[in-house]
Each structure stands twice: as structure tokens, then as C-alpha cells.
XYZ file of C-alpha atoms in Angstrom:
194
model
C -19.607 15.558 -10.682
C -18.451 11.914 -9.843
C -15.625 10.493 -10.922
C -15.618 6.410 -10.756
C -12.344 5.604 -9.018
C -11.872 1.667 -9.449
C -8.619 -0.047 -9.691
C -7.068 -3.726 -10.291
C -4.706 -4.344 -7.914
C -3.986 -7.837 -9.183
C -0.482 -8.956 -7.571
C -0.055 -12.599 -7.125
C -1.288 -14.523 -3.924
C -2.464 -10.629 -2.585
C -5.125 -9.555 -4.585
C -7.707 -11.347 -6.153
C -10.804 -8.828 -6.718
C -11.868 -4.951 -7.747
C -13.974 -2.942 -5.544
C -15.091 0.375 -7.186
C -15.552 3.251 -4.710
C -17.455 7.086 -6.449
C -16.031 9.937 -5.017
C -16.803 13.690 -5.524
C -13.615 15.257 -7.519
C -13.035 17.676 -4.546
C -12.023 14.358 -2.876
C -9.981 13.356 -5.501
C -7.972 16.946 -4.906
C -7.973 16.478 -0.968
C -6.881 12.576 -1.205
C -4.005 13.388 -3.963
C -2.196 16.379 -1.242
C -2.539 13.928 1.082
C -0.987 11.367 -0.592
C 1.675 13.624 -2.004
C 2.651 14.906 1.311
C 2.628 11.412 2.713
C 4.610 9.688 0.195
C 7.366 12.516 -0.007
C 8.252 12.379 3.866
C 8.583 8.346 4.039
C 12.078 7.396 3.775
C 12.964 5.022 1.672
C 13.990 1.439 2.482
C 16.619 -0.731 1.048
C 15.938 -4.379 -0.078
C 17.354 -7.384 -1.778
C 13.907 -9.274 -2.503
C 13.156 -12.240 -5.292
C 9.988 -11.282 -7.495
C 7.292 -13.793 -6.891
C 4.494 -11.856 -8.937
C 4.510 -8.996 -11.452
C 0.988 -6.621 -12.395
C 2.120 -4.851 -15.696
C -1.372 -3.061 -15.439
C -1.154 -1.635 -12.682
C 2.895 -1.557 -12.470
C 3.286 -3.749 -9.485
C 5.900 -5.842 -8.095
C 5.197 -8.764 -5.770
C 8.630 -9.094 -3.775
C 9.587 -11.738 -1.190
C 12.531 -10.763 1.059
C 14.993 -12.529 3.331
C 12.450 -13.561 5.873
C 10.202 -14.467 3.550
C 7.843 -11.960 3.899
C 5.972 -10.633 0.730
C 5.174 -6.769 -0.181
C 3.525 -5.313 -3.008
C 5.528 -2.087 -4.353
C 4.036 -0.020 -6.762
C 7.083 0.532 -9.180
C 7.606 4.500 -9.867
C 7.541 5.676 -13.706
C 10.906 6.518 -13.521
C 12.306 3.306 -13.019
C 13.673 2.151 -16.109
C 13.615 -1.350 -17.146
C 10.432 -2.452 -15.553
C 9.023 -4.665 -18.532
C 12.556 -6.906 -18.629
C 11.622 -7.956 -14.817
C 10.724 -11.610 -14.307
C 8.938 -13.641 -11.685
C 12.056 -15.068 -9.939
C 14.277 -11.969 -10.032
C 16.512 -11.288 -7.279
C 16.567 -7.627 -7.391
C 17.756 -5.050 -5.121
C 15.146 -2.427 -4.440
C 14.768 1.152 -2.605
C 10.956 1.501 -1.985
C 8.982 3.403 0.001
C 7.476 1.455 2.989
C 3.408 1.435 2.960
C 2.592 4.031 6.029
C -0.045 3.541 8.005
C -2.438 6.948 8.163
C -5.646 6.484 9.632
C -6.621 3.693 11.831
C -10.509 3.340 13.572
C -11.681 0.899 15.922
C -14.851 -0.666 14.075
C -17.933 -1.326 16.209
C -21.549 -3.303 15.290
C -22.679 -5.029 12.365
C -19.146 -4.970 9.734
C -16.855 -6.313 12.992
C -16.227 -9.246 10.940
C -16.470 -8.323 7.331
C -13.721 -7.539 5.944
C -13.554 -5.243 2.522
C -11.000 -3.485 0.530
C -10.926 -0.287 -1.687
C -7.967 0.850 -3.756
C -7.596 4.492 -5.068
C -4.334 5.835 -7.470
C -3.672 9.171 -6.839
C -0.994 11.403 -8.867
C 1.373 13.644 -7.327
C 3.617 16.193 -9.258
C 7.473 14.930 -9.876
C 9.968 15.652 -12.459
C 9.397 14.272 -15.476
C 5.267 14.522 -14.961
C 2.937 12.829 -12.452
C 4.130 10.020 -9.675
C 1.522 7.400 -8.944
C 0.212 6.746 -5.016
C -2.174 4.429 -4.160
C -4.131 4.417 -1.195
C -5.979 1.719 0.571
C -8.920 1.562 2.706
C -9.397 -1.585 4.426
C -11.296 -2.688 7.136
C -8.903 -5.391 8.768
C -8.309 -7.349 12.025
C -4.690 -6.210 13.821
C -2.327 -8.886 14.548
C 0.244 -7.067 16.304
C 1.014 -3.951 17.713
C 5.046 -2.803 17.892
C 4.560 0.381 19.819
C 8.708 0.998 19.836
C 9.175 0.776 16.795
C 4.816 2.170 15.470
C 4.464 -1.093 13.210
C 1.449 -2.600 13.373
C 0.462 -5.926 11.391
C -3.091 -5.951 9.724
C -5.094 -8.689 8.205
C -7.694 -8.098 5.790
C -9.371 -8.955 2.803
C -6.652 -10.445 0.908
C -3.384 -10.127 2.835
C -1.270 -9.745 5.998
C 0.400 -6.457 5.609
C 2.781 -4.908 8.123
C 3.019 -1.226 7.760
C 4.834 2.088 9.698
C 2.253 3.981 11.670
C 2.142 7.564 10.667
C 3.094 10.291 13.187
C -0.542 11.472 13.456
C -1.995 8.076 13.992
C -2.787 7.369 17.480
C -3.201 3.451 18.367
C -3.913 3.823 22.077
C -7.587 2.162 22.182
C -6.100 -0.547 19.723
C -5.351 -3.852 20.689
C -4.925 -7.081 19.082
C -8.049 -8.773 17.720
C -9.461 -5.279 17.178
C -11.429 -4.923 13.851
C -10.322 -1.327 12.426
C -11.027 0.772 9.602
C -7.379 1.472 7.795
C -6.178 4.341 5.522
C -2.504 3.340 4.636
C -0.481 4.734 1.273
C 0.481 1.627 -0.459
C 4.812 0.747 -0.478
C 6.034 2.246 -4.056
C 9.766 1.563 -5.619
C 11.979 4.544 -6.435
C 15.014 1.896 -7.828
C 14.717 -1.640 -8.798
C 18.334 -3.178 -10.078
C 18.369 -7.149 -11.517
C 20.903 -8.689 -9.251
């Protein structure tokens, strides 16, 4: 049995299109303990952003912080007070940083082509079910931070810097390198109006 797993991820000036991906429900199950293992060992990271674009569909916030840099943050269930946000907000947020798990150097015919697929996965919490969303991408790298295992992607719609997970190995990778990217998308755990 096939399950059609197709998302909106519609946050301003990020993304602008759906692509559907069909998966077996025995990947669904594999892709959700990923996720859920994934997401619970990030630590959170503490931010006083301005909204420039809210997704009530798909309970997204489009934040800008000090350096101008833009995120999209997938805003947890149990934040309270999510449909009284505006676009221009200053808000102080704890989110979970988007982490980085699966990177592939891409060789022959899709070098260039650059595509995007967006899964939501559910993960047990208190309360009921936590959203994840994962992200396949196939994206050019910008930069490499080895230090500090950042490493900037472009792809189909954005820029994105995200943590590299501890199993990730980015050895063979080096700027201009077209790679295939798994990464767990950044998602909010408190959001307070400034």
C-alpha cells in the first residue's frame, strides 16, 4: 500500500511550489523514528527574530533575525497563541535548528537540476503527536564550516544554513558540489510577542 505524501510548504520568499513524493508505509514508519530521534537530540536555539511570513496551513513561521538572515520554523502544537502572530512581529523564539542528516555528492545528468521534496512526519509527545518535516533536496553547497559542521546549501527555493549531523561525513564535499540533502526542517518549541 502507498500512501501519497505531498505537502505545501508555502512560507514567504522560500517556497513557492508542491512536489508530491509515494512512499511505501514501511517508509513512512522508518522516516518518522528517524525523525523522532533526530529532532529530540537537537538542542534548542534561542532567538529574537521579526516575522516576515506566516503559513497557517502548514503552521510555519518565516523569521528574519539580527543579521538578517531568514529561517522557516515549523511552530510546535503546543505553542499557544500561534493564530494572534503577525507578519512584522518581533518575537523571541526557542526553535530547533534544521540538522543536516544525509548529504551525497551528485554525479551525471541532475548536476544542475535542482528539486525539492517535503515529507511531515509525527513523533509521539505529551499531549499527542509532534510534527517533523523532512526535506530532500538536491542543492549546490556554498560553504563548508568544518569547526563549527555548518554547511550552507542552495537549492530549489532557498539558501539554508543548517548543523551537520554527527553521522554525516562531508569529507569528499567541497564548495560548488551538487549534493543530494536529507535535513529535518528547524521547528519552534516557544514563540513569545515581544
Amino acid at each position: 500500500m502507498k500512501a501519497a505524501l505531498a505537502l505545501t510548504l508555502s512560507a514567504a520568499a522560500f517556497t513557492v511550489a508542491t512536489l508530491a513524493a509515494n512512499q511505501p508505509a514501511a517508509a513512512q514508519d522508518a522516516m518518522a523514528s528517524a525523525a523522532q530521534g533526530i529532532v529530540s537530540a537537537v538542542q534548542p536555539v534561542h532567538v529574537k527574530a521579526k516575522i516576515v511570513g506566516i503559513d497557517p496551513g502548514s503552521r510555519t513561521l518565516t523569521l528574519q533575525g539580527p543579521g538578517g538572515n531568514a529561517v522557516v520554523v515549523l511552530v510546535s502544537q503546543q505553542v499557544a497563541g500561534f493564530d494572534q502572530l503577525k507578519v512584522g512581529d518581533r518575537v523571541d523564539v526557542l526553535y530547533k535548528n534544521a540538522l543536516l542528516v544525509k548529504a551525497d555528492k551528485v554525479t551525471g545528468k541532475d548536476n544542475g537540476i535542482r528539486k525539492r521534496v517535503d515529507t511531515q512526519v509525527y513523533e509521539p509527545a505529551s499531549g499527542g503527536f509532534e510534527a517533523a518535516r523532512q526535506i530532500e533536496v538536491l542543492a549546490t553547497v556554498q560553504k563548508i564550516d568544518h569547526k563549527h559542521r555548518l554547511v550552507t546549501l542552495r537549492g530549489a527555493y532557498q539558501r539554508q544554513t543548517l548543523e551537520v549531523g554527527p553521522d554525516v561525513d562531508l569529507k569528499g564535499v567541497k564548495v560548488g558540489d551538487t549534493i543530494h540533502a536529507v535535513f529535518v526542517s528547524a521547528a519552534a518549541v516557544q514563540v513569545t510577542p515581544q
